[in-house]
Coordinates of C-alpha atoms in Angstrom, one line a residue:
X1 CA 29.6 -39.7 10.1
X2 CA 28.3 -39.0 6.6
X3 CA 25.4 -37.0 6.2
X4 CA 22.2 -38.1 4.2
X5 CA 19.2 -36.8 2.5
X6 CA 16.1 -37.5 2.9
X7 CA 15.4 -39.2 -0.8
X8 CA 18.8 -40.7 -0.6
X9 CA 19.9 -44.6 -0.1
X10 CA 23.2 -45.3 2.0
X11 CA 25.7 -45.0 -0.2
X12 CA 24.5 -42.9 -3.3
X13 CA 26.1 -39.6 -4.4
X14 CA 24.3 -36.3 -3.8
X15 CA 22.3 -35.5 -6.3
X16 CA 23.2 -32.3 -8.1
X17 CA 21.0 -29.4 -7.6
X18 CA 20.2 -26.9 -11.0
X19 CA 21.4 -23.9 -11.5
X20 CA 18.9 -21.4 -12.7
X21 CA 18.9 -20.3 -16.0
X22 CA 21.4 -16.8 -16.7
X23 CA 18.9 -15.9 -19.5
X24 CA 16.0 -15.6 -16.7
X25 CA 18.2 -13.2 -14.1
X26 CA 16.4 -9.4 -13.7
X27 CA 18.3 -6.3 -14.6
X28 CA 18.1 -4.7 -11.6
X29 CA 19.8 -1.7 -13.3
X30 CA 17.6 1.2 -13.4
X31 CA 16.2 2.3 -16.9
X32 CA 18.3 5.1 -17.2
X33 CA 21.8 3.1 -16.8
X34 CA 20.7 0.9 -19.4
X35 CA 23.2 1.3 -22.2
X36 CA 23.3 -0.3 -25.4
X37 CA 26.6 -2.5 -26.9
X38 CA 27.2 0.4 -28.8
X39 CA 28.1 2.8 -26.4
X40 CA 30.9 0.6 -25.4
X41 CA 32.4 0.7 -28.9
X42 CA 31.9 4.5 -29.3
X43 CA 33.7 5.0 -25.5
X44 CA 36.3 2.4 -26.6
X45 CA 37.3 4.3 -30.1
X46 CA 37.1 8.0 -28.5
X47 CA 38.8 6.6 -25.2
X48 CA 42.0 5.4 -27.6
X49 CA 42.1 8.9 -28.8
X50 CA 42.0 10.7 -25.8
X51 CA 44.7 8.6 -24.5
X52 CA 46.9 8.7 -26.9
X53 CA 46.7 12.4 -27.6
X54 CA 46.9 13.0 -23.9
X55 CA 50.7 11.5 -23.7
X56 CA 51.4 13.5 -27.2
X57 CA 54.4 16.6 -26.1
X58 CA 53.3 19.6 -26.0
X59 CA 54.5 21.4 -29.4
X60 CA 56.7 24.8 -29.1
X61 CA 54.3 27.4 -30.6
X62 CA 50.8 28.9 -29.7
X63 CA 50.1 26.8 -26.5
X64 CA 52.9 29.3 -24.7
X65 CA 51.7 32.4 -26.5
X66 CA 48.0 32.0 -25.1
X67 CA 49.2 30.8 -21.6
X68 CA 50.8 34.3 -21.5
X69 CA 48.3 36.2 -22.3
X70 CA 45.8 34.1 -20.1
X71 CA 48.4 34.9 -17.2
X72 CA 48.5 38.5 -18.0
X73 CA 44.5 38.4 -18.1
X74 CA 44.3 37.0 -14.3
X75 CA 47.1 39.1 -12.8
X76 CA 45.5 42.4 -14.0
X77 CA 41.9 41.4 -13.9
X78 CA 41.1 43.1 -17.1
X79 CA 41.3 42.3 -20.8
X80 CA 44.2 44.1 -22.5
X81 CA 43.3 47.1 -24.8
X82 CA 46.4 47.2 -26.4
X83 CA 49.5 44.7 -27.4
X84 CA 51.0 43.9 -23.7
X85 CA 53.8 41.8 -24.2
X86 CA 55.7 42.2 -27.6
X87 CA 57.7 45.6 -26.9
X88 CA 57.6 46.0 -30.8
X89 CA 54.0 45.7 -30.7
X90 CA 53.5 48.1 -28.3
X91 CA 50.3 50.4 -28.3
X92 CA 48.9 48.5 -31.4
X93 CA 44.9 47.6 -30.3
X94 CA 44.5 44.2 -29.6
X95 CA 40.9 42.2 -29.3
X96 CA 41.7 38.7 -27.5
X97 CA 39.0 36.7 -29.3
X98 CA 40.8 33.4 -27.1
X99 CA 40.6 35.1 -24.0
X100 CA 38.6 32.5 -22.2
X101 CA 40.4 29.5 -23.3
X102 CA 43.4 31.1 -22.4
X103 CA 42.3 31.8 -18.5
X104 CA 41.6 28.6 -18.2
X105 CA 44.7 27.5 -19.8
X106 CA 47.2 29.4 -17.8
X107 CA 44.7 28.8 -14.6
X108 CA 44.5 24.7 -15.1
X109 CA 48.8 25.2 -15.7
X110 CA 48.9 26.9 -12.8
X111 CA 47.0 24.5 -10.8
X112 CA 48.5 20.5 -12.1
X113 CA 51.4 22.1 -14.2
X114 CA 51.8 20.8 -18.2
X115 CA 49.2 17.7 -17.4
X116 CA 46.5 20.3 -17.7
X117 CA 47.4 21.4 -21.5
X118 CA 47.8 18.2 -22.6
X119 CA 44.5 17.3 -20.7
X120 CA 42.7 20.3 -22.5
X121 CA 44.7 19.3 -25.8
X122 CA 43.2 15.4 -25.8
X123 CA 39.5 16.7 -24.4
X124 CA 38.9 18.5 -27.4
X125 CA 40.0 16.3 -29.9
X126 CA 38.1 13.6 -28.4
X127 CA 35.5 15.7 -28.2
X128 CA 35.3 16.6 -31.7
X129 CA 35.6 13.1 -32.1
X130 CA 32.3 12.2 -30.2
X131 CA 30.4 14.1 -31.7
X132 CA 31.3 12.8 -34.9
X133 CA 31.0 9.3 -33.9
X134 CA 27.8 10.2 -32.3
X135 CA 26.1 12.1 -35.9
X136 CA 27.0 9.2 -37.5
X137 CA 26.1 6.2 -35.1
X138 CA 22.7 8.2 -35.4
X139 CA 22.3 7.9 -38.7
X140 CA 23.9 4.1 -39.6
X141 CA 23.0 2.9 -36.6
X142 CA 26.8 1.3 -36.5
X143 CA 29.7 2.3 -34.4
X144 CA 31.9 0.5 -37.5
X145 CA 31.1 3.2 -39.7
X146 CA 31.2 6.0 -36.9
X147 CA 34.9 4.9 -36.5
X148 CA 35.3 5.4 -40.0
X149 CA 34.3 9.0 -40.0
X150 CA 36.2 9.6 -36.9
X151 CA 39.5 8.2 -39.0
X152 CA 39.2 10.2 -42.2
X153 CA 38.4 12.8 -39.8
X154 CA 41.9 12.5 -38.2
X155 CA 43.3 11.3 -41.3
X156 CA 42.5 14.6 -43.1
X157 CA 43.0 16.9 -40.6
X158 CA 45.9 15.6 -38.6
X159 CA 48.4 18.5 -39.6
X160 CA 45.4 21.1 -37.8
X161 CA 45.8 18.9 -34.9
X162 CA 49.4 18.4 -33.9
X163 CA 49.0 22.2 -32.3
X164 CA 47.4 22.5 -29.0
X165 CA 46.0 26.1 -29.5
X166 CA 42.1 27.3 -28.9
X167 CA 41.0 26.5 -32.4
X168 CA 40.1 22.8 -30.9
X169 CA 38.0 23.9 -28.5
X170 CA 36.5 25.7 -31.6
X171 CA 36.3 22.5 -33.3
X172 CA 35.0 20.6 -30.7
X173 CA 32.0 23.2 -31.0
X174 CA 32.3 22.8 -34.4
X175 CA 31.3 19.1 -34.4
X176 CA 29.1 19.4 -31.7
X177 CA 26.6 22.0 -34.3
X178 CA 27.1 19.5 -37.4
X179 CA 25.3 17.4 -34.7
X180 CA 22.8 19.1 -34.2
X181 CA 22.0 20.6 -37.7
X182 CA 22.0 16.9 -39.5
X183 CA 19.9 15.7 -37.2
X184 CA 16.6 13.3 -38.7
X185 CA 14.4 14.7 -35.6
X186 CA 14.9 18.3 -34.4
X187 CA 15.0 18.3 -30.4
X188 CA 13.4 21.0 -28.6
X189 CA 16.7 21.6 -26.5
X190 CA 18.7 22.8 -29.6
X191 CA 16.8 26.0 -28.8
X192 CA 18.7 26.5 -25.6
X193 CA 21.8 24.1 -26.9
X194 CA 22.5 26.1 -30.0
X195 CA 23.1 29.7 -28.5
X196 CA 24.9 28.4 -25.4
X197 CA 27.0 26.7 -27.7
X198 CA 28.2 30.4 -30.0
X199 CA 27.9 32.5 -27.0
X200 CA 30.9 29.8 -25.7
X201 CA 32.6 29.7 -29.1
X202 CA 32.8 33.4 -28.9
X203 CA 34.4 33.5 -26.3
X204 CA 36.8 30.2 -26.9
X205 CA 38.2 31.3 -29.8
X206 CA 37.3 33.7 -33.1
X207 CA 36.5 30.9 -35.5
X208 CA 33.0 31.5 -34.7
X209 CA 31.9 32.7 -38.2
X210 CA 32.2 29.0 -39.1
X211 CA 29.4 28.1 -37.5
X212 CA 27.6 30.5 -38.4
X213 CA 28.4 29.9 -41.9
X214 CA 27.4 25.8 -41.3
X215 CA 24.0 27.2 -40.3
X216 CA 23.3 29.7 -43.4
X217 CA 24.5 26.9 -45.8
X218 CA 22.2 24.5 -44.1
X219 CA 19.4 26.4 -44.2
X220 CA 20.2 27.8 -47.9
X221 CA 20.5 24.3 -48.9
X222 CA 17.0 23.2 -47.0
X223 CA 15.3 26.4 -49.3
X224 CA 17.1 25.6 -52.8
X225 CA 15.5 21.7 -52.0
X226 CA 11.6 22.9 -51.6
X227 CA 12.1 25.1 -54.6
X228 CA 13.5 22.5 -56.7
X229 CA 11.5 20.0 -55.3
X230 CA 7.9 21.9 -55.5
X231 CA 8.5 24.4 -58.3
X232 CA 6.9 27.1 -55.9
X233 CA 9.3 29.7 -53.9
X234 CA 6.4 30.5 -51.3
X235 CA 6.9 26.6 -50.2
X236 CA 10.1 28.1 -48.6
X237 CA 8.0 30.1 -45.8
X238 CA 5.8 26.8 -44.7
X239 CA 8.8 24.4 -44.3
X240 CA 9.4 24.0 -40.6
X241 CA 12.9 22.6 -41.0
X242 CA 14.0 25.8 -42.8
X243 CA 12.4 28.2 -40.4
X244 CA 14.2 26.1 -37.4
X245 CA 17.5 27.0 -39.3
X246 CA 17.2 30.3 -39.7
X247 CA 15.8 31.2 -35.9
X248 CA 18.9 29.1 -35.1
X249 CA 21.2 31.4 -37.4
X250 CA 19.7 34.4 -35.6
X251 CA 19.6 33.4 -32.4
X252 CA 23.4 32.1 -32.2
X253 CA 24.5 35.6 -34.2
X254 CA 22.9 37.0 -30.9
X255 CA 24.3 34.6 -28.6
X256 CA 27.9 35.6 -29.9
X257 CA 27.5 39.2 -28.9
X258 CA 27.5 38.0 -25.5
X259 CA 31.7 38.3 -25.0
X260 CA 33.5 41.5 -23.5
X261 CA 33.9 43.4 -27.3
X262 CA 30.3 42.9 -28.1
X263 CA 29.9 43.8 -31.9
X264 CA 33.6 44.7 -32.2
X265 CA 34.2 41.4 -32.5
X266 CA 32.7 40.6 -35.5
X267 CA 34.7 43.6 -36.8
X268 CA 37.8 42.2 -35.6
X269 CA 37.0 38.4 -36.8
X270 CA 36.4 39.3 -40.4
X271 CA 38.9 42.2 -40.6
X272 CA 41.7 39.3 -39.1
X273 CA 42.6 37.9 -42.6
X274 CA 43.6 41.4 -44.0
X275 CA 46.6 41.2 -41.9
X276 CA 49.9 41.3 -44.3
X277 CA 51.9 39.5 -42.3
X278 CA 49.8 36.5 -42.2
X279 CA 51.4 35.5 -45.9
X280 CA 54.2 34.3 -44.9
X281 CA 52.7 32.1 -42.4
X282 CA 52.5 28.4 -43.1
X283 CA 48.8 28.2 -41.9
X284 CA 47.2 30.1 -43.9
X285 CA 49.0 29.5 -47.0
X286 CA 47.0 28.3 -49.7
X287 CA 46.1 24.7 -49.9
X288 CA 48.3 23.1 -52.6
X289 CA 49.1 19.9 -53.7
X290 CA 53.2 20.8 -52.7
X291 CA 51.6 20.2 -49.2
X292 CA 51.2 16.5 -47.5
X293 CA 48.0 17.6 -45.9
X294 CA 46.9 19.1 -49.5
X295 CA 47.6 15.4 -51.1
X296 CA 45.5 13.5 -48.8
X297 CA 42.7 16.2 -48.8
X298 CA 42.6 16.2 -52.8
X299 CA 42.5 12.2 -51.9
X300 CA 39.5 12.7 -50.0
X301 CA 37.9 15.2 -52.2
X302 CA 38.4 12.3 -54.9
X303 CA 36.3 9.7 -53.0
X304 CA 33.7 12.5 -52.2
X305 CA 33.3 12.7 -56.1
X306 CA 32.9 8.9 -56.5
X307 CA 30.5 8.1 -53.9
X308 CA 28.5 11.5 -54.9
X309 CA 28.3 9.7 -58.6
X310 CA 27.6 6.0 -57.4
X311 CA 25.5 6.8 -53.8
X312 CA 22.0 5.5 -53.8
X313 CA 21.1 8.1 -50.7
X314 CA 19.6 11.1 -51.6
X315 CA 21.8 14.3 -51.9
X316 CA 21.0 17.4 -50.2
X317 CA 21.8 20.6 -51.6
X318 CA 23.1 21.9 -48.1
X319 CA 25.9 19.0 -47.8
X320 CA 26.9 20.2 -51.1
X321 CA 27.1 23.7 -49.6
X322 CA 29.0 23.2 -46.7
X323 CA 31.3 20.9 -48.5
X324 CA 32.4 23.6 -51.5
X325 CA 32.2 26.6 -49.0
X326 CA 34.5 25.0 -46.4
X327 CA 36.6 23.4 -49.1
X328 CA 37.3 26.5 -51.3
X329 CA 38.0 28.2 -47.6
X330 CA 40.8 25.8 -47.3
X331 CA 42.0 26.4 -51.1
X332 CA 42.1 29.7 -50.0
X333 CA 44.2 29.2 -46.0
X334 CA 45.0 25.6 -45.6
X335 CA 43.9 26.4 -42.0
X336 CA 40.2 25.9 -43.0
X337 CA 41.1 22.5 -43.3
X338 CA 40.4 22.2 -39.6
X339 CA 36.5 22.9 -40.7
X340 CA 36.5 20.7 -44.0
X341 CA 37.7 17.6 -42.3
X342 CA 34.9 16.9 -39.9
X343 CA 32.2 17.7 -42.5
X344 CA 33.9 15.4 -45.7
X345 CA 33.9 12.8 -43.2
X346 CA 30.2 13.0 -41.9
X347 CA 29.1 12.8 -45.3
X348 CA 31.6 11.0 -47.4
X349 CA 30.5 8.2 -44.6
X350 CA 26.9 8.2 -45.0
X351 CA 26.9 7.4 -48.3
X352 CA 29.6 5.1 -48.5
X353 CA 27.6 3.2 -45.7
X354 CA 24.3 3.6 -48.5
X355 CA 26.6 2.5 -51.4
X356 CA 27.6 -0.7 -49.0
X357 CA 23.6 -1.3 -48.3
X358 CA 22.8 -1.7 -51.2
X359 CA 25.4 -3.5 -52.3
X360 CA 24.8 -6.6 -49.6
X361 CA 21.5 -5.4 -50.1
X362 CA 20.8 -4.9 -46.8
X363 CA 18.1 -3.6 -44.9
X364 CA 18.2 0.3 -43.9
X365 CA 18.4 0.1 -40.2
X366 CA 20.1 -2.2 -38.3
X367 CA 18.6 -3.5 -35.4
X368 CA 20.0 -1.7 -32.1
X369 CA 21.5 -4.0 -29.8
X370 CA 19.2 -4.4 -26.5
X371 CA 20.4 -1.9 -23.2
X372 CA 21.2 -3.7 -20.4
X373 CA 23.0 -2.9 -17.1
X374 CA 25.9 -5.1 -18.3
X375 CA 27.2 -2.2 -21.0
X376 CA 26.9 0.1 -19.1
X377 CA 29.1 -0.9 -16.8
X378 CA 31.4 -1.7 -19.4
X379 CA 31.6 1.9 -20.9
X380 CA 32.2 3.3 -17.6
X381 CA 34.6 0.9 -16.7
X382 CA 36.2 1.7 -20.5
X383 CA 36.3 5.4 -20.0
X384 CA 38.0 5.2 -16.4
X385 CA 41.1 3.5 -17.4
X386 CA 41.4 5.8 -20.6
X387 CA 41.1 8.9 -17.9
X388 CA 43.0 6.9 -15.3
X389 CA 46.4 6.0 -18.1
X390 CA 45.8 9.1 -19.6
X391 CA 49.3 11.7 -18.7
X392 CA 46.4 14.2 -16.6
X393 CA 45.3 10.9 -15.0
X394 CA 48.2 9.3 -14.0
X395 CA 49.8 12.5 -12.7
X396 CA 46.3 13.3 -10.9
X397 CA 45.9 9.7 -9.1
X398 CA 49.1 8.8 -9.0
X399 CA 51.3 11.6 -8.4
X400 CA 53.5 10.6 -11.4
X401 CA 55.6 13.8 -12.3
X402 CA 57.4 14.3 -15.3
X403 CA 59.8 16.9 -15.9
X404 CA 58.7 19.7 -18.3
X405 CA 61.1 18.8 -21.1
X406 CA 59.6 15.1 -21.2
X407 CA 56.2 16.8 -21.6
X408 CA 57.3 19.4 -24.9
X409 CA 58.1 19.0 -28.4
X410 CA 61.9 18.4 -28.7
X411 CA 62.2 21.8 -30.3
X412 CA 61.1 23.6 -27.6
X413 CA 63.8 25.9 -26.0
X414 CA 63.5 25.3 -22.2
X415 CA 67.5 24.6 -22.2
X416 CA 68.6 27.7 -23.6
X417 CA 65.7 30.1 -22.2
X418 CA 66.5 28.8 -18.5
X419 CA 69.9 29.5 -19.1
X420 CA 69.2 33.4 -20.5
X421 CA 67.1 33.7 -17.0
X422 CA 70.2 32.1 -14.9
X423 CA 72.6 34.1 -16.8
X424 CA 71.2 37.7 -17.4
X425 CA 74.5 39.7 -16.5
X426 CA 76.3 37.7 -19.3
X427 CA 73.3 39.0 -22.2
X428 CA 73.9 42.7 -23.1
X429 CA 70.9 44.8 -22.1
X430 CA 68.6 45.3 -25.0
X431 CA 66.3 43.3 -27.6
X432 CA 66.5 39.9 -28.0
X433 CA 66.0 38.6 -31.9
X434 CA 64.8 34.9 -31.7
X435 CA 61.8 33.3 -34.5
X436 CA 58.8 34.0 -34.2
X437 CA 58.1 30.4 -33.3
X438 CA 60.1 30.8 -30.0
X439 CA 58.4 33.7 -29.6
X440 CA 55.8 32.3 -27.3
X441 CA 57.7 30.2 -25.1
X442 CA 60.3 33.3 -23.9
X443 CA 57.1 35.1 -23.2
X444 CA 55.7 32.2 -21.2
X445 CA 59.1 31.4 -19.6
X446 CA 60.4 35.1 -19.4
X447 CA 57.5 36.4 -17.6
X448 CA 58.0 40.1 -18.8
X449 CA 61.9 39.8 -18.2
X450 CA 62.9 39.1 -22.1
X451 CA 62.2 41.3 -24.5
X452 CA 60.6 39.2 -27.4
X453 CA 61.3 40.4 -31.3
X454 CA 58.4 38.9 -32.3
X455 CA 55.8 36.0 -31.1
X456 CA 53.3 33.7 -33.3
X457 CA 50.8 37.0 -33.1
X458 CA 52.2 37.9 -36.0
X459 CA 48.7 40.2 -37.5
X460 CA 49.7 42.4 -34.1
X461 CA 53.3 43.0 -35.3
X462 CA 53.4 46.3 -37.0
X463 CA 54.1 45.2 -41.0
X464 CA 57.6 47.2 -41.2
X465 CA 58.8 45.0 -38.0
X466 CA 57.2 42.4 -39.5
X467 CA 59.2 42.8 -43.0
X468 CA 62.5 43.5 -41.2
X469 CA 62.0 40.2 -39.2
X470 CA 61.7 38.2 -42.5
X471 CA 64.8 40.2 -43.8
X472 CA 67.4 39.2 -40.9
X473 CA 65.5 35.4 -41.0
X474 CA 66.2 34.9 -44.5
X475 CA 69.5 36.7 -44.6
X476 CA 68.4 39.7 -46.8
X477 CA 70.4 42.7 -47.4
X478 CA 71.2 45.0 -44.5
X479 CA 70.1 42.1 -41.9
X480 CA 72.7 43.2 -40.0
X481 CA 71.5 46.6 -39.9
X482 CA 68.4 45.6 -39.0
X483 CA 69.4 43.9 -36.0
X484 CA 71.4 47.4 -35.0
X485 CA 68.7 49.3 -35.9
X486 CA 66.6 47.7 -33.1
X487 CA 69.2 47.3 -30.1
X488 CA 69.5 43.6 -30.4
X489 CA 72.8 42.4 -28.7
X490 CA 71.8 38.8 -28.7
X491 CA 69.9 36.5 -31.4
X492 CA 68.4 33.3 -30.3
X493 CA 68.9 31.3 -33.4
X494 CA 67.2 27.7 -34.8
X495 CA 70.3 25.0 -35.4
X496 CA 67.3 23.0 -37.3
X497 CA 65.8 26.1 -39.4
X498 CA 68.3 29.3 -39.5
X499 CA 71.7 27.2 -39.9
X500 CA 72.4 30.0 -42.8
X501 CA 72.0 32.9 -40.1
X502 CA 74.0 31.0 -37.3
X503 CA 76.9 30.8 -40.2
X504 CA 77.0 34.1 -40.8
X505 CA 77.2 35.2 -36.7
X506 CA 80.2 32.7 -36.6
X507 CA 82.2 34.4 -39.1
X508 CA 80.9 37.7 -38.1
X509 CA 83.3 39.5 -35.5
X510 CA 80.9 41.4 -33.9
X511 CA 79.7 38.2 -32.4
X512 CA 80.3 35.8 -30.6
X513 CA 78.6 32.4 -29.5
X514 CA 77.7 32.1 -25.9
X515 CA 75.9 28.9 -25.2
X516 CA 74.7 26.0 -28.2
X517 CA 72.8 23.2 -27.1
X518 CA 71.3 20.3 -29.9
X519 CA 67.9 23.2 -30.1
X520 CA 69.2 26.8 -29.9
X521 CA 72.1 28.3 -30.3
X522 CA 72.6 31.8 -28.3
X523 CA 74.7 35.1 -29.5
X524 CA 75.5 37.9 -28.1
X525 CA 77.6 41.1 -29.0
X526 CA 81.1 41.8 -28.3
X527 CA 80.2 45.7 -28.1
X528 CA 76.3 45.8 -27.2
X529 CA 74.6 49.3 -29.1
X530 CA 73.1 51.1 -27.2

């Protein structure tokens, strides 16, 4: 029997009933979870990054150094005094500026294996990311132009981030104080923010200096403005913005006293770079244009000059600062490059987002989008599939385990160092010569058992070992007695990068090869000295 409504003849369809307007529904969302479009694009671009960095293998350097030392920290309960696992290095003093990022290094290995480096490896990255994004979104009001920064960023500096090694935790504080310092309106936390932030840094790694050098510039560059601007030096003592800088300056030089060397460390920091061996170390090389990373830096400087010629925004003497001290650090060690980086991109993209202003002669602030509940479900949906794809993620929620040679750099030697360990009756007794780069991962994998030449510590390696190490590497005269000199009865050798020293221990007698994979190739004496 067919059912009828009340207004309804016989035989008439039902009549359709409205749906109410979307455009009138309540956000039931509470204030706070209220999130603009914007924070969707930010999570999106630094989400990307995260996951793709996450999956990158582990390289065969630092990463196995610091794990070490972070091992040798939590076994003995105490920072080491002295050198405590190069035998060559023995007794020479040694101030662990890293020795918090490498605790929690070797105790996140020690607790989900590799996934954890390669976790701490992507976190900072895309943290140093954020925080550039987030400067910049601040102060274009545009997540477009905060992606831009956060390219030329990784454009620029891509070569000081292919190493997972504390200095990106460094940089991640780094960013995080560029923040804060080019901020329009100061915030009454950066009082508390600020010296949390160097008394962390201190402890993270020794690259503190660098911040406090941002600071000084800043605040140098706030003073030169009201002089120039006013004509009267005294001006200098009423501005508020250049009295917040310099009670920042002091209070984060405090705050870095606050690690287990107190004022030592500032002795050791700025005493690091007298270090001989450090020379002949790629890193801090001078900048040059011979060097990829030195062409598309000189690229970038290049645009910095045009837009500082055409940009309608005004420019502050500080910006100028920061950018000549940090690039003439770089000139100087292309590891400053790390620093540079970050900062050309902050400002090369507020004024190439002025210069496109005025150009579509635009208004200066965009209108923000409006926060609703709907975005912010978005960005937390967003940033829990770039956790949950992410190599930590994956291995966390799903259990999937990869083997530790899908997780390094193909260079690493986790073939011919598990063999040494399986095989230690067929290696003479004695020192084991290998490059420097290696020198970290037999420390890591060797636990105590092989006695490194030489690791990437290289400014703890006394400079005679350290000049008889280049000799043998680059086949200068007497290598071979070099090599006698110090008991070596087995050399750990490159294929890649020593093929002219793995020549010569062919055609040598006294040698003989014992195991060559497509990485290493191992020798060993036919009569070990003694």
């Amino acid at each position: 029997m067919a059912t009828t409504f009340p207004d309804q003849e016989v035989g008439e369809p039902p009549a359709r009933r409205e749906l109410p307007d979307a455009s009138s529904l309540q956000d039931r969302m509470p204030p706070w979870l209220r999130w603009p479009r914007s924070c969707a694009g930010a999570t999106l671009v630094v989400g990307l990054i995260f996951l793709l960095a996450s999956h990158r293998p582990l390289w065969h350097t630092d990463v196995w150094g610091h794990l070490a030392y972070g091992r040798w920290i939590v076994q003995h309960g105490a920072l080491p005094q002295t050198e405590p696992l190069m035998p060559l290095a023995e007794g020479v003093r040694f101030v662990d500026a890293a020795w918090l990022s490498q605790v929690l290094g070797h105790l996140g290995y020690r607790a989900f294996g590799p996934t954890a480096l390669q976790f701490g490896y992507a976190a900072s990255i895309a943290l140093a990311a954020a925080f550039l994004m987030w400067a910049v979104q601040r102060r274009t009001k545009s997540v477009g132009w905060g992606t831009l920064a956060v390219l030329l960023f990784l454009g620029v500096g891509w070569q000081q981030l292919l190493v997972a090694r504390p200095q990106l935790a460094a940089l991640a504080c780094f960013t995080a104080l560029l923040a804060i310092v080019t901020a329009r309106r100061p915030s009454k936390a950066d009082w508390f923010a600020v010296p949390l932030l160097f008394a962390a840094w201190a402890n993270l790694h020794g690259s503190f200096p660098v911040g406090l050098g941002l600071l000084a510039a800043c605040c140098a560059g706030r003073a030169f403005d009201i002089v120039r601007r006013t004509r009267r030096p005294a001006a200098v003592l009423r501005d508020r913005r250049v009295r917040r800088l310099f009670v920042l300056l002091e209070l984060a030089a405090v705050a870095a006293l606050v690690n287990p060397y107190g004022l030592g460390l500032y002795v050791e920091v700025f005493s690091f770079a007298d270090s001989p061996n450090l020379a002949s170390l790629l890193d801090w090389e001078p900048l040059t244009l011979h060097m990829r990373q030195g062409q598309v830096a000189a690229w970038m400087a290049l645009a910095l000059v045009v837009l500082y010629r055409v940009t309608p925004r005004r420019i502050a003497a500080e910006e100028v600062l920061v950018l000549v001290g940090l690039g003439a650090a770089a000139l100087w060690a292309s590891r400053f490059l790390a620093w540079w980086a970050p900062a050309a991109a902050y400002y090369g993209t507020l004024h190439a987002a002025a210069c496109w202003r005025r150009a579509r002669r635009a208004s200066r602030e965009a209108v923000p989008s409006p926060r609703t509940g709907k975005w912010a479900v978005v960005t937390l949906g967003l940033a829990w599939i770039c956790f949950g794809y992410s190599s930590f993620g994956l291995a966390l929620l799903h259990g999937d385990s990869l083997p530790l040679e899908r997780r390094v750099a193909a260079r690493t030697p986790v073939a011919v160092v598990d063999y040494l360990l399986a095989n230690r009756a067929k290696v003479p007794e004695g020192m084991i010569f290998n490059t420097f780069e290696w020198g970290d991962y037999l420390l890591w994998a060797g636990d105590g058992e092989l006695p490194v030449f030489v690791a990437s510590h290289a400014h703890l390696v006394p400079p005679e070992v350290w000049r008889h190490y280049l000799a043998v590497t680059n086949l200068g005269a007497g290598w071979d007695d070099v090599l006698a000199r110090y008991g070596v009865n087995a050399v750990l050798v490159d294929r890649e990068h020593q093929q002219g020293l793995a020549a010569r221990l062919e055609e040598d007698e006294a040698w003989r090869l014992l195991y060559r994979d497509p990485v290493a190739s191992l020798f060993v004496r036919r009569e070990p000295v003694r």
